[in-house]
């Protein structure tokens, strides 16, 4: 009889708490719609794989090839290969703006002026002897060809480090292929028995790049992103909601009324936990289903491990939320502290970008977070299709951290009861 | 038999002594009023009775159970109506009552029947109760607030300022509900700072000030404790010794005399009595029968406000 009564009480607390979210437009937005918006945004951003659309890269070309220069003591104005390079860039879909002069940032109409104002992403300077060099026009006094290097200059906008890196890699990738073609022409100029030797000198090491067989199916970027977003769900739905739930009830006085009733504080806590857990699962479900339906994400569905990991992660999130809720005086203060904690944490759990990109101290901090472990587990089981035993160490970490944080949250909650 | 026994209870908040060595009993079936200005210690005392706060010293028993040792049994006996509207505004009245009912162990058919009984008892409109509480008027919210405390049919009900902020119509409707609860044999502790509410409803009143009980008794006993008396003031067209004697002879009249009205410069007749309402018609009839016209009548009743002012030198609303 006592058990039945306790279950009824837990269900009542959980249902009322849950309805509080379902009937609150702001809470619904952050619990269900925000994850949906988020998945839509990252889907459209990363859903088409990791290739960069070259048309968005604007290259300012200063083509000096074809200018009058002296070659073997005679004047030359040949610009054929420089023009071919520009045409090839255009046909590779780069957006090309032509400039007569590199110039400087204060002289309007020059390439340096344009890049300083963000009108172009990079400047390529094709030297005046580009054609003459690549077509082996330089000879010595005896008429033998003289090997001469040509220097293409590439300048990128340093104010956008990521953009500069992408631009640089895209143009270098293109030009290396272009130059390779002329390298072969040059090699063919030497006697046949020397060509292999020269080939090795030209390319002593060749790098073959391909994706390792981590997964059975080819994955797009979004396939890796979606499992990581479940870590964000814990922060948005778990931590934020838990931090508000008791603070709000205390502000409104409903918590006092619950305590006046013959209900143990543990039952109230259990009801709140179930409500929070349900929200986390709902939010995660929305995130995953929208990923599947809208962007056809390609994942492996080890449902028991996903549910277990989310449960263990929720212990930590709700534990932190309870601490916030218990130490703050009202819902506004609880909300502010929850935002201050959860927003920066989003960047340390490896959901948006790998922790290896961060400074060492940040990596250590990120690796210590239970939410990072959850993200790792989700990526392991959902993208790498690893079995349960492969994620046991991280599940244990989640369990221990969950028990510690939830226990601390419970202690804070009990102390808060005495302050009513 | 007492339903509430309070012995030497003190509550201290750091440097503030909110309740200072209070002892009192509330008999079974009694409607007991805790009257006093804001900050007198009434709410602290009711919070201690309801188990929200623990006394710094002293003991409180409800239904013979100690509130600290047998807190769960006390909670079963108590129905607490807080001063503020403590309802979930995103739920409708039925959902709110269902939630609180389940906390008290009610479920299924019994819970539904009890909710319907209380909606009827508190005169809540059937259509309105399906709307979210946030859309209700202040009076409706107060009634749901009371109903939520009655679901488990408690023997002892604590009402903390139940009519605060209500218009006279809603206030009287709630008074009827409270009187109806009393007629059901419930023991009620009513906390209020409105003396007319205490006078109207309570059979026994404790007047609190600065954490102490400064007077305890029925409203009439409290009034008798001070030297002020209820007075009927008549303004006749003429007076005579015979008329005064006739008024004195009326049952319930303690004294009668003529006096000069200082403002109007007219002669008045002052009639001293314990029950001015009961004898007013007899006094007026006797005067008219004596051939005297009554130009005006004024009743000056001694109130609990007078008692409070006499005992503390301050008004209840200060």
XYZ file of C-alpha atoms in Angstrom:
738
model
C 0.000 0.000 0.000
C 2.820 2.369 0.931
C 4.655 1.524 -2.282
C 1.534 2.141 -4.372
C 1.018 5.470 -2.640
C 4.668 6.441 -3.182
C 4.464 5.536 -6.888
C 1.305 7.605 -7.189
C 3.048 10.563 -5.546
C 6.142 10.267 -7.750
C 3.919 10.067 -10.847
C 1.980 13.155 -9.725
C 5.145 15.215 -9.222
C 6.648 14.020 -12.511
C 3.459 14.660 -14.499
C 2.950 18.144 -13.082
C 6.566 19.062 -13.698
C 6.409 17.677 -17.216
C 3.179 19.543 -18.020
C 4.936 22.689 -16.828
C 7.292 22.323 -19.778
C 4.739 21.168 -22.318
C 2.486 24.142 -21.568
C 5.283 26.707 -21.483
C 6.110 28.019 -24.955
C 9.618 29.135 -23.980
C 10.420 25.793 -22.372
C 9.003 23.920 -25.370
C 11.181 25.992 -27.667
C 14.378 25.227 -25.779
C 13.502 21.591 -25.127
C 12.062 20.466 -28.429
C 12.195 23.159 -31.097
C 15.671 24.466 -30.405
C 17.238 21.020 -30.950
C 15.236 20.800 -34.170
C 16.439 24.224 -35.338
C 19.936 23.297 -34.340
C 19.932 20.082 -36.334
C 18.470 21.916 -39.322
C 21.207 24.548 -39.124
C 24.070 22.085 -38.843
C 22.394 19.888 -41.445
C 22.344 22.642 -44.021
C 25.833 23.739 -43.002
C 27.567 20.376 -42.969
C 25.055 18.010 -44.504
C 26.575 17.937 -47.993
C 29.955 16.536 -46.802
C 33.112 18.439 -46.033
C 33.997 19.779 -49.505
C 34.452 23.474 -49.947
C 32.552 25.225 -52.721
C 35.297 27.014 -54.642
C 32.979 29.589 -56.174
C 32.796 31.218 -52.771
C 36.572 31.773 -52.859
C 37.374 35.067 -54.553
C 40.897 35.212 -55.912
C 42.477 38.419 -57.093
C 44.908 37.568 -59.876
C 47.828 39.859 -60.772
C 48.930 38.235 -64.010
C 52.347 39.683 -64.874
C 52.991 36.926 -67.401
C 53.075 38.497 -70.861
C 54.827 41.618 -69.699
C 57.934 42.570 -71.562
C 60.996 40.750 -70.191
C 64.432 39.874 -71.438
C 65.037 36.213 -72.218
C 68.414 35.217 -73.571
C 69.115 38.909 -74.260
C 66.003 39.244 -76.420
C 62.660 40.723 -75.522
C 59.765 38.394 -74.818
C 56.076 39.142 -74.179
C 54.696 35.619 -74.104
C 51.882 35.156 -71.547
C 50.275 31.956 -72.795
C 50.643 29.723 -69.727
C 49.736 32.476 -67.283
C 46.491 33.003 -69.205
C 45.920 29.249 -69.189
C 46.351 29.190 -65.401
C 43.748 31.932 -64.981
C 41.347 30.151 -67.331
C 41.898 26.917 -65.440
C 41.167 28.675 -62.118
C 37.939 30.014 -63.570
C 36.956 26.646 -64.982
C 37.643 25.145 -61.522
C 34.907 27.527 -60.328
C 37.054 29.988 -58.369
C 35.747 33.539 -58.614
C 38.525 35.530 -60.284
C 39.076 39.299 -60.194
C 41.929 40.592 -62.352
C 44.317 43.318 -61.166
C 47.180 45.044 -62.966
C 49.257 45.554 -59.882
C 49.683 44.075 -56.373
C 49.970 47.627 -55.061
C 49.393 48.529 -51.438
C 46.453 48.789 -49.052
C 46.086 52.536 -49.548
C 45.972 52.548 -53.352
C 42.494 52.006 -54.712
C 42.243 49.613 -57.648
C 45.129 47.416 -56.585
C 44.903 43.844 -55.288
C 46.355 44.774 -51.859
C 43.678 47.452 -51.484
C 40.911 44.942 -52.335
C 42.122 42.256 -49.888
C 42.548 44.800 -47.091
C 38.848 45.631 -47.472
C 37.724 42.019 -47.614
C 36.634 42.231 -51.274
C 38.797 39.242 -52.164
C 40.058 36.257 -50.150
C 43.473 35.789 -51.731
C 45.885 37.295 -54.231
C 47.808 35.205 -56.722
C 50.711 36.914 -58.445
C 51.800 35.165 -61.657
C 55.389 36.192 -62.435
C 56.383 37.868 -65.726
C 58.559 34.934 -66.806
C 55.941 32.267 -66.054
C 55.469 31.151 -69.676
C 59.140 31.516 -70.583
C 60.175 29.398 -67.612
C 57.663 26.619 -68.063
C 58.283 26.436 -71.823
C 62.066 26.153 -71.259
C 63.015 29.238 -73.236
C 66.085 30.019 -71.127
C 69.295 28.766 -72.803
C 73.014 29.200 -72.197
C 75.589 30.505 -74.624
C 75.765 27.136 -76.316
C 71.966 27.012 -76.823
C 71.376 24.323 -74.155
C 68.213 24.715 -72.033
C 68.764 26.180 -68.556
C 66.551 24.910 -65.743
C 64.850 27.992 -64.323
C 62.278 28.146 -61.504
C 59.155 30.213 -61.621
C 57.704 31.664 -58.381
C 53.949 32.009 -58.022
C 53.040 34.192 -55.047
C 49.937 33.496 -52.997
C 48.726 35.994 -50.360
C 45.728 35.158 -48.136
C 43.643 37.302 -45.802
C 45.100 36.665 -42.289
C 42.185 38.222 -40.430
C 40.042 35.124 -41.022
C 42.330 32.284 -39.947
C 39.988 29.432 -40.801
C 38.920 31.010 -44.092
C 42.570 31.727 -44.972
C 43.470 28.102 -44.328
C 40.657 26.797 -46.528
C 41.461 29.307 -49.299
C 45.149 28.506 -49.152
C 44.580 24.760 -49.272
C 42.086 25.029 -52.127
C 44.341 27.193 -54.329
C 47.479 25.203 -53.506
C 45.672 21.964 -54.334
C 44.622 23.385 -57.674
C 47.953 24.947 -58.596
C 49.941 21.833 -57.632
C 47.879 19.818 -60.120
C 48.387 22.533 -62.761
C 52.110 22.685 -62.140
C 52.293 18.871 -62.128
C 51.121 18.862 -65.696
C 53.955 21.148 -66.756
C 56.387 19.164 -64.636
C 55.617 16.165 -66.849
C 56.255 18.282 -69.933
C 59.615 19.319 -68.486
C 60.577 15.735 -67.688
C 59.813 14.727 -71.252
C 62.398 17.265 -72.400
C 65.277 15.173 -70.953
C 66.643 11.992 -72.566
C 64.403 8.924 -72.077
C 66.905 7.006 -69.939
C 67.106 9.944 -67.500
C 63.351 10.523 -67.154
C 62.784 8.028 -64.303
C 65.695 9.514 -62.384
C 64.389 13.020 -62.869
C 60.876 11.869 -61.944
C 62.178 10.705 -58.521
C 64.097 13.929 -58.055
C 60.941 15.900 -58.855
C 58.713 13.814 -56.593
C 60.896 11.927 -54.075
C 57.802 11.133 -51.951
C 54.266 10.739 -53.149
C 51.370 10.857 -50.703
C 48.269 8.778 -51.382
C 45.314 10.048 -49.369
C 42.121 8.091 -48.700
C 39.622 7.593 -45.817
C 40.368 4.672 -43.487
C 37.706 1.991 -43.183
C 36.347 3.204 -39.849
C 32.773 2.610 -40.851
C 31.099 0.221 -43.188
C 29.383 2.991 -45.076
C 30.686 6.306 -46.281
C 29.734 9.006 -43.797
C 29.055 12.673 -44.287
C 30.106 15.328 -41.819
C 26.623 15.605 -40.328
C 26.707 11.897 -39.511
C 29.528 12.662 -37.095
C 27.887 15.835 -35.780
C 24.479 14.411 -34.837
C 25.665 11.953 -32.136
C 27.720 14.745 -30.588
C 24.663 16.948 -30.329
C 23.187 14.544 -27.784
C 25.764 15.957 -25.357
C 24.266 19.379 -25.997
C 20.812 17.979 -25.235
C 22.012 17.127 -21.735
C 23.151 20.690 -21.223
C 20.041 22.317 -22.708
C 17.334 20.042 -21.384
C 18.941 18.329 -18.404
C 21.072 20.944 -16.705
C 18.969 23.977 -17.589
C 15.618 22.462 -16.712
C 16.838 20.864 -13.482
C 18.334 24.160 -12.376
C 14.987 25.885 -12.876
C 12.568 23.306 -11.569
C 13.032 23.627 -7.804
C 13.996 27.313 -7.912
C 10.750 28.097 -9.765
C 8.627 26.077 -7.365
C 10.301 27.709 -4.402
C 9.649 31.178 -5.849
C 5.981 30.377 -6.481
C 5.511 28.662 -3.110
C 4.335 25.381 -4.621
C 7.391 23.645 -3.204
C 6.355 24.633 0.330
C 2.918 23.232 -0.296
C 4.421 19.942 -1.445
C 6.523 19.781 1.705
C 3.430 20.439 3.852
C 1.865 17.295 2.359
C 2.817 13.865 3.711
C 5.409 13.381 0.985
C 9.051 12.608 1.623
C 11.577 14.945 -0.052
C 13.019 11.905 -1.820
C 9.730 11.297 -3.600
C 9.608 14.902 -4.806
C 13.185 14.578 -6.021
C 12.457 11.301 -7.792
C 9.440 12.814 -9.541
C 11.523 15.761 -10.700
C 14.284 13.441 -11.907
C 11.862 11.349 -13.959
C 10.390 14.475 -15.525
C 13.870 15.781 -16.381
C 14.947 12.441 -17.766
C 11.846 12.259 -19.957
C 12.631 15.706 -21.343
C 16.209 14.699 -22.094
C 15.023 11.600 -23.955
C 12.369 13.577 -25.827
C 14.853 16.238 -26.799
C 17.389 13.639 -27.905
C 14.696 11.787 -29.839
C 13.711 14.972 -31.678
C 17.353 15.635 -32.496
C 17.989 12.149 -33.864
C 14.698 11.728 -35.699
C 14.976 15.121 -37.376
C 18.534 14.239 -38.409
C 17.305 11.005 -39.953
C 14.199 12.442 -41.623
C 15.622 15.727 -42.876
C 19.217 14.822 -43.693
C 19.203 11.043 -43.921
C 22.005 10.764 -41.367
C 23.709 7.426 -41.563
C 24.073 6.011 -38.065
C 24.105 2.743 -36.139
C 21.348 2.334 -33.599
C 22.614 0.570 -30.498
C 19.512 1.663 -28.588
C 20.328 0.062 -25.179
C 23.731 1.763 -25.022
C 22.273 5.078 -26.209
C 19.545 4.950 -23.541
C 21.978 3.863 -20.823
C 24.536 6.545 -21.688
C 21.849 9.251 -21.786
C 20.575 8.096 -18.375
C 24.035 8.177 -16.831
C 24.799 11.543 -18.439
C 21.499 12.891 -17.120
C 22.574 12.037 -13.562
C 25.459 14.482 -13.941
C 23.414 17.161 -15.724
C 20.527 16.991 -13.259
C 22.978 16.838 -10.340
C 24.575 20.114 -11.429
C 21.109 21.557 -12.043
C 19.998 20.608 -8.534
C 23.036 22.286 -7.016
C 22.297 25.483 -8.969
C 18.605 25.297 -8.090
C 19.308 24.773 -4.412
C 21.902 27.486 -3.885
C 20.056 30.233 -5.763
C 17.350 32.368 -4.217
C 14.926 32.506 -7.134
C 14.304 31.301 -10.673
C 15.925 34.317 -12.330
C 19.189 33.732 -10.474
C 19.035 29.998 -11.230
C 18.453 30.684 -14.918
C 21.366 33.116 -15.093
C 23.798 30.723 -13.425
C 22.630 27.808 -15.584
C 23.261 29.848 -18.738
C 26.668 31.014 -17.473
C 27.667 27.392 -16.883
C 26.040 25.583 -19.807
C 26.874 27.968 -22.660
C 30.691 27.840 -22.285
C 30.543 24.102 -21.524
C 29.077 23.470 -24.999
C 32.459 24.249 -26.524
C 34.404 21.886 -24.275
C 32.517 18.650 -24.875
C 33.703 17.944 -28.387
C 30.287 18.364 -29.981
C 31.100 21.302 -32.241
C 34.795 20.655 -32.940
C 37.458 18.238 -31.724
C 39.083 18.901 -28.353
C 42.480 18.430 -30.009
C 42.073 21.867 -31.565
C 42.111 23.424 -28.111
C 44.992 24.403 -25.806
C 46.223 21.600 -23.571
C 44.574 22.946 -20.404
C 41.245 23.204 -22.212
C 41.643 19.652 -23.485
C 42.247 18.363 -19.951
C 39.208 20.267 -18.709
C 37.060 19.038 -21.604
C 38.120 15.427 -21.158
C 37.166 15.598 -17.472
C 33.580 16.583 -18.285
C 31.050 13.743 -18.185
C 29.287 15.297 -21.183
C 32.434 14.813 -23.276
C 32.390 11.132 -22.348
C 28.788 10.937 -23.490
C 29.685 12.551 -26.814
C 32.565 10.081 -27.219
C 30.307 7.121 -26.443
C 27.679 8.305 -28.906
C 30.247 8.768 -31.666
C 31.748 5.353 -30.908
C 28.478 3.447 -31.044
C 26.572 5.503 -33.610
C 29.240 6.248 -36.200
C 31.965 3.661 -35.590
C 29.475 0.932 -34.677
C 31.687 -0.174 -31.780
C 30.287 -2.853 -29.443
C 29.266 -2.328 -25.816
C 32.569 -3.503 -24.357
C 34.471 -0.838 -26.298
C 32.669 1.935 -24.418
C 32.685 0.362 -20.939
C 35.510 2.606 -19.600
C 33.641 5.757 -20.621
C 30.356 4.384 -19.302
C 32.071 3.724 -15.962
C 33.388 7.282 -15.938
C 29.859 8.550 -16.636
C 28.484 6.366 -13.832
C 30.988 7.554 -11.230
C 30.680 11.221 -12.179
C 26.891 10.870 -12.322
C 26.720 9.363 -8.832
C 29.034 12.021 -7.399
C 27.262 15.001 -9.000
C 23.765 13.680 -8.314
C 24.709 12.993 -4.672
C 26.053 16.524 -4.319
C 22.847 17.811 -5.910
C 20.765 15.795 -3.442
C 22.746 17.155 -0.485
C 22.267 20.721 -1.786
C 18.541 20.013 -2.248
C 18.220 18.761 1.344
C 20.028 21.827 2.673
C 17.722 24.028 0.581
C 14.685 22.389 2.194
C 15.804 23.727 5.553
C 15.905 27.261 4.133
C 12.250 27.242 3.040
C -10.149 17.956 24.023
C -7.539 20.041 22.177
C -6.578 19.556 18.540
C -3.590 21.903 18.819
C -1.384 22.308 21.880
C 1.423 24.848 21.795
C 3.815 24.887 24.731
C 6.463 27.555 25.285
C 7.265 27.862 21.588
C 9.979 30.253 20.495
C 11.297 30.871 16.995
C 14.429 32.872 16.415
C 15.832 33.886 12.990
C 19.420 34.911 13.676
C 18.937 38.222 15.534
C 15.156 38.363 15.177
C 12.834 36.850 17.747
C 9.785 36.094 15.583
C 7.809 34.097 18.148
C 8.526 34.603 21.821
C 7.554 31.857 24.278
C 3.989 31.286 23.173
C 1.647 28.777 24.841
C -1.954 28.213 23.798
C -4.450 25.486 22.950
C -7.074 25.180 20.223
C -10.028 23.001 21.163
C -11.532 20.469 18.772
C -14.130 22.104 16.510
C -13.052 25.607 17.461
C -12.589 28.437 14.954
C -9.555 30.107 16.432
C -8.327 33.469 15.229
C -4.745 34.663 15.252
C -5.071 38.424 15.007
C -2.263 40.898 14.770
C -0.496 43.381 12.526
C 1.993 42.368 9.853
C 5.191 41.077 11.433
C 3.468 40.068 14.669
C 4.583 36.441 14.271
C 1.283 34.922 13.087
C 2.616 33.427 9.863
C 5.734 32.108 11.601
C 3.536 30.394 14.166
C 1.323 28.807 11.491
C 4.416 27.714 9.537
C 5.642 25.970 12.662
C 2.267 24.289 13.186
C 2.264 23.116 9.551
C 5.819 21.771 9.801
C 7.477 24.160 7.338
C 9.565 25.645 10.164
C 10.887 23.951 13.266
C 10.586 25.789 16.596
C 13.820 26.977 18.166
C 12.409 25.712 21.456
C 9.116 24.398 22.807
C 6.699 21.783 21.502
C 3.661 21.778 19.227
C 1.168 18.916 19.132
C -1.543 18.460 16.524
C -4.134 15.777 17.274
C -1.863 14.687 20.120
C 1.048 14.058 17.690
C 4.273 15.990 18.089
C 4.927 17.901 14.851
C 8.622 17.000 14.844
C 8.484 13.386 16.038
C 5.357 12.365 14.101
C 5.486 14.824 11.244
C 3.873 12.514 8.663
C 0.874 11.801 10.940
C 0.483 15.521 11.637
C 0.573 16.261 7.898
C -2.274 13.791 7.351
C -4.369 15.670 9.919
C -3.568 19.148 8.660
C -4.966 21.103 5.736
C -2.973 24.259 5.121
C -4.223 27.191 3.064
C -1.237 29.457 2.476
C -1.518 33.228 2.341
C -0.342 33.351 -1.286
C -2.106 31.606 -4.136
C -0.043 28.457 -4.343
C -1.303 26.781 -7.487
C 0.241 25.773 -10.795
C -1.042 28.441 -13.144
C -0.500 26.248 -16.224
C -2.913 23.635 -14.848
C -6.671 23.978 -14.567
C -8.480 23.705 -11.228
C -9.186 19.987 -11.603
C -5.576 19.242 -12.518
C -4.318 21.258 -9.563
C -6.670 19.464 -7.186
C -5.774 16.108 -8.694
C -2.075 16.812 -8.125
C -2.501 17.804 -4.481
C -4.950 14.943 -3.914
C -2.420 12.413 -5.179
C 0.205 13.860 -2.843
C -2.177 12.995 0.002
C -2.591 9.439 -1.257
C -5.908 9.837 -3.068
C -6.367 8.259 -6.454
C -8.886 6.904 -8.940
C -12.606 7.216 -8.374
C -12.258 8.452 -4.814
C -10.078 11.346 -5.953
C -12.484 12.301 -8.759
C -15.472 12.251 -6.396
C -13.639 14.339 -3.830
C -12.615 16.904 -6.460
C -16.210 17.216 -7.668
C -17.453 17.585 -4.076
C -14.992 20.367 -3.401
C -15.679 22.179 -6.669
C -19.336 22.202 -5.635
C -18.532 23.146 -2.034
C -16.379 26.084 -3.097
C -18.961 27.092 -5.735
C -16.553 26.921 -8.654
C -18.155 27.073 -12.083
C -17.843 23.755 -13.969
C -16.866 25.389 -17.252
C -14.393 27.743 -15.636
C -12.503 24.978 -13.851
C -11.416 23.587 -17.210
C -9.444 26.747 -17.966
C -5.915 27.293 -16.742
C -5.717 28.856 -13.291
C -3.817 31.815 -14.757
C -7.110 32.973 -16.321
C -9.067 32.955 -13.025
C -10.198 35.942 -10.983
C -8.638 36.483 -7.553
C -11.741 35.073 -5.838
C -11.726 31.906 -7.931
C -8.034 31.333 -7.255
C -8.645 31.743 -3.518
C -11.419 29.155 -3.620
C -9.244 26.627 -5.490
C -6.448 27.432 -3.030
C -8.778 26.450 -0.169
C -10.140 23.379 -1.965
C -6.592 22.084 -2.457
C -6.147 21.993 1.323
C -9.398 20.121 1.934
C -8.979 17.174 -0.446
C -7.850 14.707 2.215
C -10.614 15.824 4.606
C -8.270 17.172 7.292
C -9.506 17.583 10.867
C -7.385 20.691 11.442
C -7.321 23.511 8.911
C -4.857 26.397 8.938
C -6.056 29.421 6.982
C -3.410 32.109 6.526
C -5.038 35.406 5.497
C -7.536 33.598 3.239
C -9.382 36.709 2.112
C -6.419 39.018 1.557
C -6.941 41.224 -1.471
C -10.526 40.153 -2.147
C -13.503 42.408 -2.849
C -16.357 42.368 -0.264
C -18.514 40.007 -2.330
C -15.789 37.364 -2.664
C -14.745 37.921 0.934
C -18.219 37.130 2.211
C -18.430 34.086 -0.071
C -15.231 32.761 1.498
C -16.520 33.525 5.000
C -19.521 31.324 4.219
C -17.165 28.510 3.184
C -15.178 28.893 6.406
C -18.333 28.893 8.529
C -19.527 25.822 6.676
C -16.265 24.056 7.522
C -16.755 24.969 11.167
C -20.261 23.542 11.091
C -18.723 20.275 9.855
C -16.784 20.096 13.130
C -13.403 21.044 11.698
C -10.865 22.756 13.904
C -9.782 25.948 12.167
C -6.969 28.367 12.875
C -7.548 31.586 10.980
C -4.686 34.027 10.680
C -5.781 37.538 9.843
C -5.023 41.166 10.390
C -8.639 42.145 9.650
C -10.463 42.545 12.945
C -13.907 42.415 11.344
C -13.026 39.010 9.887
C -11.899 37.731 13.271
C -14.994 39.145 14.970
C -17.307 37.698 12.342
C -15.835 34.198 12.252
C -13.860 33.311 15.347
C -15.098 31.895 18.623
C -11.724 32.456 20.249
C -8.992 34.910 19.358
C -5.357 35.355 20.245
C -4.063 38.843 19.588
C -0.385 38.764 18.736
C 2.135 41.555 18.748
C 5.915 41.423 18.424
C 5.980 37.643 18.687
C 3.875 37.389 21.824
C 0.220 36.766 22.603
C -0.991 39.919 24.300
C -4.623 38.870 24.711
C -6.525 35.596 24.465
C -10.252 34.880 24.691
C -13.576 35.106 22.904
C -14.301 38.416 21.106
C -16.687 39.481 23.902
C -14.183 38.530 26.594
C -11.502 40.586 24.866
C -13.800 43.584 24.591
C -14.649 43.303 28.273
C -10.967 43.408 29.155
C -10.790 47.070 28.240
C -12.733 49.900 29.817
C -14.413 51.120 26.651
C -18.135 50.365 26.308
C -20.674 50.035 23.476
C -22.736 53.187 23.223
C -26.000 54.209 21.503
C -26.125 57.970 20.987
C -29.587 59.482 20.374
C -30.197 63.067 19.285
C -33.781 63.882 20.464
C -35.754 67.077 19.937
C -36.042 67.315 23.748
C -34.968 65.402 26.826
C -36.464 64.740 30.242
C -35.532 62.897 33.424
C -38.524 60.634 32.876
C -37.292 59.600 29.434
C -33.841 58.757 30.845
C -35.418 56.621 33.583
C -37.588 54.792 31.049
C -34.534 54.005 28.899
C -32.636 52.804 31.958
C -35.446 50.397 32.707
C -35.008 48.609 29.346
C -33.456 45.167 29.739
C -29.803 45.163 28.658
C -29.228 48.868 29.305
C -26.385 49.377 31.761
C -26.719 53.120 32.028
C -28.292 56.148 30.295
C -27.587 59.860 30.668
C -27.779 63.156 28.846
C -24.745 64.852 27.415
C -23.923 67.964 25.409
C -22.634 67.382 21.859
C -19.522 69.512 21.682
C -19.659 70.050 17.914
C -23.344 70.486 17.281
C -24.041 72.168 20.640
C -27.068 69.930 20.991
C -28.199 67.721 23.863
C -27.813 63.970 23.335
C -28.771 60.830 25.215
C -25.979 58.254 25.758
C -27.094 54.636 26.340
C -24.424 52.198 27.600
C -24.977 48.518 26.770
C -23.217 45.256 25.981
C -25.518 44.449 23.073
C -26.384 47.623 21.166
C -27.895 45.759 18.192
C -30.376 43.892 20.428
C -31.759 46.861 22.322
C -31.578 49.613 19.713
C -35.186 49.191 18.589
C -36.440 49.176 22.219
C -34.564 52.389 23.021
C -35.937 54.162 19.938
C -39.517 52.882 20.618
C -39.368 54.004 24.255
C -38.216 57.488 23.200
C -40.945 57.845 20.575
C -43.609 56.540 22.971
C -42.495 59.233 25.383
C -43.544 61.845 22.831
C -39.991 62.703 21.805
C -38.830 62.853 18.206
C -35.568 61.035 17.372
C -33.514 63.246 15.058
C -30.579 60.818 14.661
C -29.097 57.630 16.100
C -25.446 56.570 16.249
C -23.984 53.239 17.381
C -20.452 53.181 18.822
C -19.366 49.576 19.190
C -16.131 48.538 20.927
C -14.127 46.501 18.429
C -11.080 44.287 18.533
C -9.271 47.213 16.923
C -10.072 49.189 20.101
C -8.791 46.283 22.148
C -5.543 46.200 20.149
C -5.067 49.955 20.345
C -5.733 49.908 24.101
C -3.235 47.083 24.654
C -0.452 48.256 22.338
C -1.055 51.936 21.697
C -0.906 51.195 17.942
C -3.386 50.378 15.198
C -3.616 46.893 13.687
C -2.716 48.325 10.286
C 0.418 50.153 11.391
